[in-house]
mmCIF file of C-alpha atoms and ligand atoms in Angstrom:
data_model
loop_
_atom_site.group_PDB
_atom_site.id
_atom_site.type_symbol
_atom_site.label_atom_id
_atom_site.label_comp_id
_atom_site.label_asym_id
_atom_site.label_seq_id
_atom_site.Cartn_x
_atom_site.Cartn_y
_atom_site.Cartn_z
ATOM 1 C CA MET A 1 23.410 52.981 15.620
ATOM 2 C CA LEU A 2 24.274 50.158 13.207
ATOM 3 C CA LYS A 3 25.402 47.978 16.117
ATOM 4 C CA ARG A 4 22.160 48.633 17.936
ATOM 5 C CA MET A 5 20.090 47.728 14.897
ATOM 6 C CA SER A 6 22.003 44.451 14.410
ATOM 7 C CA ALA A 7 21.476 43.589 18.045
ATOM 8 C CA LEU A 8 17.755 44.231 17.665
ATOM 9 C CA LEU A 9 17.605 42.069 14.532
ATOM 10 C CA LEU A 10 19.398 39.272 16.336
ATOM 11 C CA VAL A 11 16.921 39.378 19.161
ATOM 12 C CA GLY A 12 14.065 39.341 16.644
ATOM 13 C CA ALA A 13 15.487 36.308 14.834
ATOM 14 C CA THR A 14 16.032 34.049 17.793
ATOM 15 C CA VAL A 15 13.602 31.205 18.204
ATOM 16 C CA MET A 16 12.983 32.185 21.756
ATOM 17 C CA THR A 17 11.643 35.581 20.862
ATOM 18 C CA MET A 18 8.519 36.172 22.830
ATOM 19 C CA ALA A 19 5.961 38.244 21.026
ATOM 20 C CA ALA A 20 4.165 39.744 23.939
ATOM 21 C CA CYS A 21 0.532 40.535 23.486
ATOM 22 C CA GLY A 22 -0.553 43.367 25.735
ATOM 23 C CA SER A 23 2.078 44.908 27.928
ATOM 24 C CA GLY A 24 5.838 44.261 27.727
ATOM 25 C CA GLY A 25 6.948 40.644 27.253
ATOM 26 C CA SER A 26 9.633 40.538 29.940
ATOM 27 C CA GLY A 27 7.880 42.264 32.761
ATOM 28 C CA PRO A 28 7.603 40.594 36.159
ATOM 29 C CA ALA A 29 5.119 37.762 36.283
ATOM 30 C CA SER A 30 2.149 38.365 38.514
ATOM 31 C CA SER A 31 0.290 35.964 40.701
ATOM 32 C CA GLY A 32 -2.651 34.658 38.709
ATOM 33 C CA GLY A 33 -6.316 34.707 39.415
ATOM 34 C CA GLY A 34 -6.911 37.636 41.644
ATOM 35 C CA GLY A 35 -6.051 40.906 43.244
ATOM 36 C CA GLY A 36 -6.441 42.705 39.912
ATOM 37 C CA ASP A 37 -2.992 41.546 38.757
ATOM 38 C CA THR A 38 -2.467 40.698 35.096
ATOM 39 C CA LEU A 39 -2.220 36.994 34.490
ATOM 40 C CA THR A 40 0.725 35.922 32.346
ATOM 41 C CA MET A 41 0.557 32.953 29.996
ATOM 42 C CA GLY A 42 3.513 31.419 28.192
ATOM 43 C CA PHE A 43 2.242 29.777 25.006
ATOM 44 C CA SER A 44 4.380 27.529 22.824
ATOM 45 C CA GLN A 45 2.817 27.070 19.398
ATOM 46 C CA VAL A 46 3.742 24.225 17.010
ATOM 47 C CA GLY A 47 4.534 26.510 14.078
ATOM 48 C CA ALA A 48 2.730 27.955 11.065
ATOM 49 C CA GLU A 49 2.449 24.816 8.952
ATOM 50 C CA SER A 50 -1.193 25.072 7.916
ATOM 51 C CA GLY A 51 -4.239 27.308 7.559
ATOM 52 C CA TRP A 52 -5.568 25.622 10.694
ATOM 53 C CA ARG A 53 -2.480 26.663 12.661
ATOM 54 C CA THR A 54 -2.714 30.295 11.490
ATOM 55 C CA ALA A 55 -6.353 30.417 12.617
ATOM 56 C CA ASN A 56 -5.447 28.795 15.941
ATOM 57 C CA THR A 57 -2.665 31.325 16.618
ATOM 58 C CA LYS A 58 -5.030 34.213 15.866
ATOM 59 C CA SER A 59 -7.691 32.736 18.138
ATOM 60 C CA VAL A 60 -5.201 32.400 21.021
ATOM 61 C CA GLN A 61 -3.757 35.901 20.546
ATOM 62 C CA ASP A 62 -7.160 37.613 20.151
ATOM 63 C CA SER A 63 -8.637 35.760 23.109
ATOM 64 C CA ALA A 64 -5.703 36.590 25.383
ATOM 65 C CA LYS A 65 -6.166 40.252 24.548
ATOM 66 C CA ALA A 66 -9.916 40.087 25.141
ATOM 67 C CA ALA A 67 -9.411 38.283 28.467
ATOM 68 C CA GLY A 68 -6.754 40.761 29.655
ATOM 69 C CA ILE A 69 -4.104 38.026 29.787
ATOM 70 C CA GLU A 70 -0.505 38.912 28.962
ATOM 71 C CA LEU A 71 0.615 36.393 26.343
ATOM 72 C CA LYS A 72 4.214 35.384 25.778
ATOM 73 C CA PHE A 73 3.977 33.656 22.421
ATOM 74 C CA SER A 74 6.683 31.423 20.980
ATOM 75 C CA ASP A 75 6.654 29.718 17.552
ATOM 76 C CA ALA A 76 8.499 26.365 17.649
ATOM 77 C CA GLN A 77 8.754 25.982 13.879
ATOM 78 C CA GLN A 78 7.618 22.340 14.145
ATOM 79 C CA LYS A 79 10.590 21.419 16.393
ATOM 80 C CA GLN A 80 10.207 19.763 19.791
ATOM 81 C CA GLU A 81 13.545 21.128 21.034
ATOM 82 C CA ASN A 82 12.284 24.673 20.427
ATOM 83 C CA GLN A 83 9.156 23.944 22.465
ATOM 84 C CA ILE A 84 11.232 22.547 25.329
ATOM 85 C CA LYS A 85 13.454 25.669 25.265
ATOM 86 C CA ALA A 86 10.388 27.905 25.246
ATOM 87 C CA ILE A 87 8.816 26.091 28.207
ATOM 88 C CA ARG A 88 12.079 26.377 30.181
ATOM 89 C CA SER A 89 12.183 30.073 29.386
ATOM 90 C CA PHE A 90 8.576 30.482 30.599
ATOM 91 C CA ILE A 91 9.533 28.712 33.844
ATOM 92 C CA GLN A 92 12.480 31.087 34.318
ATOM 93 C CA GLN A 93 10.227 34.061 33.710
ATOM 94 C CA LYS A 94 7.811 32.714 36.344
ATOM 95 C CA VAL A 95 4.714 32.969 34.160
ATOM 96 C CA ASP A 96 1.414 32.115 35.862
ATOM 97 C CA VAL A 97 0.341 29.442 33.361
ATOM 98 C CA ILE A 98 2.046 27.549 30.562
ATOM 99 C CA ALA A 99 0.000 26.365 27.588
ATOM 100 C CA PHE A 100 1.339 24.480 24.633
ATOM 101 C CA SER A 101 0.370 22.438 21.632
ATOM 102 C CA PRO A 102 2.911 19.593 21.590
ATOM 103 C CA VAL A 103 4.369 18.979 18.139
ATOM 104 C CA VAL A 104 4.781 15.254 18.939
ATOM 105 C CA GLU A 105 3.268 13.075 21.670
ATOM 106 C CA SER A 106 6.395 11.673 23.361
ATOM 107 C CA GLY A 107 9.340 13.088 25.284
ATOM 108 C CA TRP A 108 7.764 15.709 27.547
ATOM 109 C CA ASP A 109 8.100 14.239 31.054
ATOM 110 C CA THR A 110 11.339 15.985 32.063
ATOM 111 C CA VAL A 111 10.285 19.498 31.139
ATOM 112 C CA LEU A 112 6.768 18.993 32.492
ATOM 113 C CA LYS A 113 8.278 17.882 35.822
ATOM 114 C CA GLU A 114 10.337 21.081 35.844
ATOM 115 C CA ALA A 115 7.146 23.135 35.431
ATOM 116 C CA LYS A 116 5.411 21.140 38.158
ATOM 117 C CA ASN A 117 8.361 21.630 40.545
ATOM 118 C CA ALA A 118 8.155 25.363 39.855
ATOM 119 C CA ASN A 119 4.425 25.249 40.701
ATOM 120 C CA ILE A 120 3.401 26.492 37.269
ATOM 121 C CA PRO A 121 0.236 24.826 35.970
ATOM 122 C CA VAL A 122 0.388 23.482 32.421
ATOM 123 C CA ILE A 123 -2.499 23.260 29.948
ATOM 124 C CA LEU A 124 -2.237 21.088 26.840
ATOM 125 C CA THR A 125 -4.096 22.587 23.940
ATOM 126 C CA ASP A 126 -4.959 21.062 20.553
ATOM 127 C CA ARG A 127 -2.579 18.070 20.870
ATOM 128 C CA ALA A 128 -1.994 15.576 23.683
ATOM 129 C CA VAL A 129 1.163 14.054 25.179
ATOM 130 C CA ASP A 130 1.595 10.349 26.002
ATOM 131 C CA SER A 131 3.021 10.915 29.523
ATOM 132 C CA ALA A 132 1.837 8.212 31.921
ATOM 133 C CA ASP A 133 1.874 10.763 34.766
ATOM 134 C CA THR A 134 -1.222 12.846 34.103
ATOM 135 C CA SER A 135 -0.494 15.033 37.158
ATOM 136 C CA LEU A 136 2.109 16.788 34.977
ATOM 137 C CA TYR A 137 -0.634 18.873 33.355
ATOM 138 C CA LYS A 138 -3.963 20.227 34.533
ATOM 139 C CA THR A 139 -6.122 19.638 31.492
ATOM 140 C CA PHE A 140 -6.164 18.912 27.794
ATOM 141 C CA LEU A 141 -8.334 21.101 25.567
ATOM 142 C CA GLY A 142 -8.801 19.891 22.006
ATOM 143 C CA SER A 143 -10.418 17.577 19.492
ATOM 144 C CA ASP A 144 -10.920 13.836 19.572
ATOM 145 C CA PHE A 145 -8.618 12.957 16.667
ATOM 146 C CA VAL A 146 -9.528 9.250 16.721
ATOM 147 C CA ALA A 147 -13.191 10.221 16.269
ATOM 148 C CA GLU A 148 -12.165 12.448 13.338
ATOM 149 C CA GLY A 149 -10.422 9.506 11.646
ATOM 150 C CA LYS A 150 -13.479 7.331 12.257
ATOM 151 C CA LYS A 151 -15.772 9.926 10.667
ATOM 152 C CA ALA A 152 -13.559 9.953 7.569
ATOM 153 C CA GLY A 153 -13.741 6.139 7.414
ATOM 154 C CA GLN A 154 -17.504 6.092 7.936
ATOM 155 C CA TRP A 155 -18.054 8.396 4.969
ATOM 156 C CA LEU A 156 -15.950 6.107 2.785
ATOM 157 C CA VAL A 157 -17.804 2.971 3.914
ATOM 158 C CA GLU A 158 -21.119 4.650 3.088
ATOM 159 C CA GLU A 159 -19.863 5.973 -0.264
ATOM 160 C CA TYR A 160 -18.810 2.495 -1.419
ATOM 161 C CA LYS A 161 -21.552 0.485 0.296
ATOM 162 C CA ASP A 162 -22.939 -0.874 -2.993
ATOM 163 C CA SER A 163 -19.562 -1.763 -4.504
ATOM 164 C CA THR A 164 -17.813 -5.128 -4.210
ATOM 165 C CA GLU A 165 -14.653 -4.028 -6.025
ATOM 166 C CA THR A 166 -11.368 -3.219 -4.299
ATOM 167 C CA VAL A 167 -11.013 0.422 -3.251
ATOM 168 C CA ASN A 168 -7.379 1.575 -3.470
ATOM 169 C CA ILE A 169 -6.652 4.256 -0.894
ATOM 170 C CA VAL A 170 -3.589 6.451 -0.439
ATOM 171 C CA GLU A 171 -3.062 8.292 2.836
ATOM 172 C CA LEU A 172 -1.213 11.532 3.517
ATOM 173 C CA GLN A 173 -0.325 11.463 7.197
ATOM 174 C CA GLY A 174 0.318 14.480 9.379
ATOM 175 C CA THR A 175 3.605 15.139 11.183
ATOM 176 C CA THR A 176 5.205 11.846 12.230
ATOM 177 C CA GLY A 177 4.691 11.172 15.935
ATOM 178 C CA SER A 178 2.048 13.868 16.378
ATOM 179 C CA ALA A 179 -1.234 13.034 18.095
ATOM 180 C CA PRO A 180 -3.432 14.004 15.112
ATOM 181 C CA ALA A 181 -1.359 11.863 12.716
ATOM 182 C CA ASN A 182 -1.363 8.852 15.045
ATOM 183 C CA ASP A 183 -5.034 9.121 15.972
ATOM 184 C CA ARG A 184 -6.522 10.055 12.587
ATOM 185 C CA LYS A 185 -4.688 7.096 11.059
ATOM 186 C CA ALA A 186 -5.877 4.730 13.806
ATOM 187 C CA GLY A 187 -9.535 5.862 13.736
ATOM 188 C CA PHE A 188 -9.734 5.588 9.951
ATOM 189 C CA ALA A 189 -8.013 2.164 9.892
ATOM 190 C CA GLU A 190 -10.376 0.824 12.539
ATOM 191 C CA VAL A 191 -13.476 1.683 10.512
ATOM 192 C CA ILE A 192 -12.317 0.631 7.038
ATOM 193 C CA GLY A 193 -10.568 -2.440 8.472
ATOM 194 C CA ALA A 194 -13.953 -4.111 8.911
ATOM 195 C CA ASP A 195 -14.249 -4.568 5.120
ATOM 196 C CA PRO A 196 -11.343 -6.175 3.200
ATOM 197 C CA LYS A 197 -12.278 -4.406 -0.051
ATOM 198 C CA PHE A 198 -10.686 -1.224 1.370
ATOM 199 C CA LYS A 199 -6.915 -1.322 0.819
ATOM 200 C CA VAL A 200 -4.464 1.374 1.910
ATOM 201 C CA ILE A 201 -1.875 0.933 -0.855
ATOM 202 C CA ALA A 202 0.424 3.796 0.244
ATOM 203 C CA SER A 203 0.679 5.893 3.401
ATOM 204 C CA GLN A 204 3.315 8.529 4.051
ATOM 205 C CA THR A 205 3.766 11.776 5.949
ATOM 206 C CA GLY A 206 3.154 15.098 4.231
ATOM 207 C CA ASP A 207 3.992 16.963 7.482
ATOM 208 C CA PHE A 208 0.650 18.815 7.419
ATOM 209 C CA THR A 209 1.938 21.184 4.701
ATOM 210 C CA ARG A 210 0.644 21.960 1.224
ATOM 211 C CA ALA A 211 4.097 21.658 -0.384
ATOM 212 C CA LYS A 212 4.805 18.239 1.126
ATOM 213 C CA GLY A 213 1.274 17.044 0.335
ATOM 214 C CA LYS A 214 1.860 17.889 -3.318
ATOM 215 C CA GLU A 215 5.308 16.271 -3.393
ATOM 216 C CA VAL A 216 4.193 13.011 -1.772
ATOM 217 C CA MET A 217 1.030 12.782 -3.906
ATOM 218 C CA GLU A 218 3.159 13.167 -7.038
ATOM 219 C CA ALA A 219 5.211 10.182 -5.896
ATOM 220 C CA PHE A 220 2.051 8.182 -5.073
ATOM 221 C CA LEU A 221 0.658 8.870 -8.547
ATOM 222 C CA LYS A 222 3.863 7.756 -10.230
ATOM 223 C CA SER A 223 4.027 4.418 -8.453
ATOM 224 C CA ASN A 224 0.281 3.649 -8.243
ATOM 225 C CA PRO A 225 -1.750 3.999 -11.448
ATOM 226 C CA ASP A 226 -5.058 2.939 -9.842
ATOM 227 C CA ILE A 227 -5.740 5.265 -6.916
ATOM 228 C CA ASP A 228 -9.451 5.519 -6.073
ATOM 229 C CA VAL A 229 -9.325 7.559 -2.869
ATOM 230 C CA LEU A 230 -7.019 9.990 -1.074
ATOM 231 C CA TYR A 231 -7.360 10.395 2.684
ATOM 232 C CA ALA A 232 -5.345 13.451 3.805
ATOM 233 C CA HIS A 233 -4.981 14.204 7.524
ATOM 234 C CA ASN A 234 -5.525 17.900 6.851
ATOM 235 C CA ASP A 235 -6.874 20.286 4.208
ATOM 236 C CA ASP A 236 -3.486 21.768 3.346
ATOM 237 C CA MET A 237 -1.996 18.417 2.309
ATOM 238 C CA GLY A 238 -5.210 17.676 0.404
ATOM 239 C CA LEU A 239 -4.934 21.007 -1.434
ATOM 240 C CA GLY A 240 -1.322 20.283 -2.359
ATOM 241 C CA ALA A 241 -2.373 16.823 -3.552
ATOM 242 C CA ILE A 242 -5.102 18.350 -5.737
ATOM 243 C CA GLU A 243 -2.372 20.241 -7.618
ATOM 244 C CA ALA A 244 -0.486 16.972 -8.111
ATOM 245 C CA ILE A 245 -3.618 15.148 -9.304
ATOM 246 C CA GLU A 246 -4.457 17.907 -11.791
ATOM 247 C CA GLY A 247 -0.827 17.944 -12.916
ATOM 248 C CA ALA A 248 -1.146 14.235 -13.665
ATOM 249 C CA GLY A 249 -4.187 14.939 -15.883
ATOM 250 C CA LYS A 250 -6.745 13.503 -13.449
ATOM 251 C CA VAL A 251 -9.829 15.149 -11.995
ATOM 252 C CA PRO A 252 -9.774 15.559 -8.199
ATOM 253 C CA GLY A 253 -13.083 14.665 -6.591
ATOM 254 C CA LYS A 254 -14.041 12.435 -9.543
ATOM 255 C CA ASP A 255 -11.136 10.255 -10.747
ATOM 256 C CA ILE A 256 -9.777 10.282 -7.218
ATOM 257 C CA LYS A 257 -12.162 10.908 -4.319
ATOM 258 C CA ILE A 258 -10.689 13.045 -1.566
ATOM 259 C CA ILE A 259 -11.399 13.167 2.168
ATOM 260 C CA THR A 260 -9.595 15.706 4.368
ATOM 261 C CA VAL A 261 -9.715 17.012 7.943
ATOM 262 C CA ASP A 262 -9.954 20.635 9.260
ATOM 263 C CA ALA A 263 -12.525 22.593 7.184
ATOM 264 C CA VAL A 264 -10.495 25.788 6.812
ATOM 265 C CA LYS A 265 -11.782 28.228 4.177
ATOM 266 C CA ASP A 266 -9.517 27.026 1.327
ATOM 267 C CA GLY A 267 -10.500 23.430 2.008
ATOM 268 C CA MET A 268 -14.185 24.348 2.162
ATOM 269 C CA GLN A 269 -13.871 26.226 -1.137
ATOM 270 C CA ALA A 270 -12.322 23.145 -2.800
ATOM 271 C CA LEU A 271 -15.133 21.046 -1.316
ATOM 272 C CA ALA A 272 -17.780 23.442 -2.634
ATOM 273 C CA ASP A 273 -16.016 23.360 -6.047
ATOM 274 C CA GLY A 274 -16.247 19.555 -6.144
ATOM 275 C CA LYS A 275 -12.487 18.939 -5.842
ATOM 276 C CA ILE A 276 -12.778 17.478 -2.341
ATOM 277 C CA ASN A 277 -15.617 15.069 -1.511
ATOM 278 C CA TYR A 278 -15.850 15.243 2.280
ATOM 279 C CA ILE A 279 -14.265 17.182 5.135
ATOM 280 C CA VAL A 280 -14.191 16.277 8.816
ATOM 281 C CA GLU A 281 -14.074 19.461 10.855
ATOM 282 C CA CYS A 282 -11.346 20.169 13.423
ATOM 283 C CA SER A 283 -11.919 23.526 15.057
ATOM 284 C CA PRO A 284 -8.899 25.797 15.649
ATOM 285 C CA LEU A 285 -10.933 28.340 17.636
ATOM 286 C CA LEU A 286 -9.654 27.186 21.008
ATOM 287 C CA GLY A 287 -8.629 30.600 22.347
ATOM 288 C CA PRO A 288 -11.695 31.581 24.421
ATOM 289 C CA GLN A 289 -11.877 28.219 26.248
ATOM 290 C CA LEU A 290 -8.121 28.235 26.764
ATOM 291 C CA MET A 291 -8.232 31.637 28.478
ATOM 292 C CA ASP A 292 -11.119 30.521 30.730
ATOM 293 C CA LEU A 293 -9.201 27.421 31.754
ATOM 294 C CA ALA A 294 -6.038 29.454 32.331
ATOM 295 C CA LYS A 295 -7.840 31.796 34.723
ATOM 296 C CA LYS A 296 -9.270 28.848 36.620
ATOM 297 C CA VAL A 297 -6.069 26.825 36.969
ATOM 298 C CA ALA A 298 -4.105 29.941 37.961
ATOM 299 C CA ALA A 299 -6.681 30.558 40.694
ATOM 300 C CA GLY A 300 -6.260 26.972 41.915
ATOM 301 C CA GLU A 301 -9.755 25.950 40.817
ATOM 302 C CA GLN A 302 -10.528 22.404 39.705
ATOM 303 C CA VAL A 303 -11.032 21.985 35.956
ATOM 304 C CA PRO A 304 -12.055 18.899 33.954
ATOM 305 C CA THR A 305 -9.031 16.826 32.934
ATOM 306 C CA ARG A 306 -10.336 16.701 29.354
ATOM 307 C CA VAL A 307 -12.229 19.455 27.508
ATOM 308 C CA GLU A 308 -13.326 18.246 24.102
ATOM 309 C CA THR A 309 -13.984 20.495 21.115
ATOM 310 C CA GLU A 310 -17.334 20.178 19.363
ATOM 311 C CA GLU A 311 -17.077 19.617 15.638
ATOM 312 C CA THR A 312 -19.031 18.489 12.617
ATOM 313 C CA THR A 313 -18.525 17.172 9.069
ATOM 314 C CA PHE A 314 -19.192 18.733 5.650
ATOM 315 C CA THR A 315 -20.437 17.380 2.337
ATOM 316 C CA GLN A 316 -20.084 19.446 -0.849
ATOM 317 C CA GLU A 317 -23.617 20.869 -0.475
ATOM 318 C CA GLN A 318 -23.083 21.720 3.188
ATOM 319 C CA ALA A 319 -19.812 23.488 2.322
ATOM 320 C CA LYS A 320 -21.605 25.772 -0.158
ATOM 321 C CA GLN A 321 -24.007 26.821 2.582
ATOM 322 C CA ALA A 322 -21.384 27.218 5.313
ATOM 323 C CA LEU A 323 -18.745 29.094 3.293
ATOM 324 C CA PRO A 324 -20.190 32.640 3.428
ATOM 325 C CA SER A 325 -20.104 32.695 7.217
ATOM 326 C CA ARG A 326 -16.954 30.632 7.749
ATOM 327 C CA GLN A 327 -14.668 32.478 10.176
ATOM 328 C CA TYR A 328 -11.364 30.898 9.189
HETATM 329 O O1 AHR L 1 -3.208 19.550 15.557
HETATM 330 C C1 AHR L 1 -4.140 19.978 14.632
HETATM 331 C C2 AHR L 1 -3.611 19.781 13.247
HETATM 332 O O2 AHR L 1 -2.398 20.469 13.087
HETATM 333 C C3 AHR L 1 -4.481 20.293 12.126
HETATM 334 O O3 AHR L 1 -5.416 19.391 11.684
HETATM 335 C C4 AHR L 1 -3.451 20.541 11.079
HETATM 336 O O4 AHR L 1 -3.916 21.281 9.985
HETATM 337 C C5 AHR L 1 -2.440 21.230 11.904
HETATM 338 O O5 AHR L 1 -1.254 21.469 11.302
#
């Protein structure tokens, strides 16, 4: 009995554990898109690093259930090697469709070729890859992260339009090498770069987590006494930084203006409370569109190579109005 329980625990602990949604996770894969068979999707998630990610996972799992798709879900714990292992396991299990949110942009060609050779269509969701061969995946569903960075920069330009003084900015970047970190940095830099009064005096990764955001902001505050603005690539890092700013005896939103990306509930609450000044939305509710695309690619239908998420921005006043009905 004890042996059996240990074996079960071991299986539960392994990274490759597939939490099947719907019927059993290791059942035979069916041919997708017709004949009444259940479609099977292997989904490799980045991890559980942020409120955004938690909402995204829920959206994918709920939508798979609603669409009658059997989901084999794998959490990569922010590690590319875990995602590659998961994708190889999905190939072995002959799933109908593979979907994944790549933790970083580079280094996917080999495993994507393996999926292509096995005739399993791949959908990129949330984050892109930088593979030159775009035939390695069917479509990419997600946000325009460069546009998000630009929106953050545009708010800043407008906020300081009447000032001629230098604006000292610190930046908390997302996971190094990830598409949202690369693109949000680039979009923001492009917009503020047009005016030399904007100076990014420190920029470092906070890995999209609250704990790292706090830690890095503490270091920024120690080495830079005159920070005017914090640009954080997501709400969680911004929320961690708020703790650091308050710990240093400063008032977030006033002494240091804060711009973040995502618009998850905790971020929106901080915005409504005046601790954040502006949030650029990045929607995690990708599940329904992902399931639609999965059904189409499994049936051999043509789909657009890029499906972009619609999103908005929030001021403090807009956050107060939006909060009561915010889903995540
Ligand atoms: O890829 C989307 C980003 O990843 C979100 O903005 C961030 O919160 C998450 O961890």
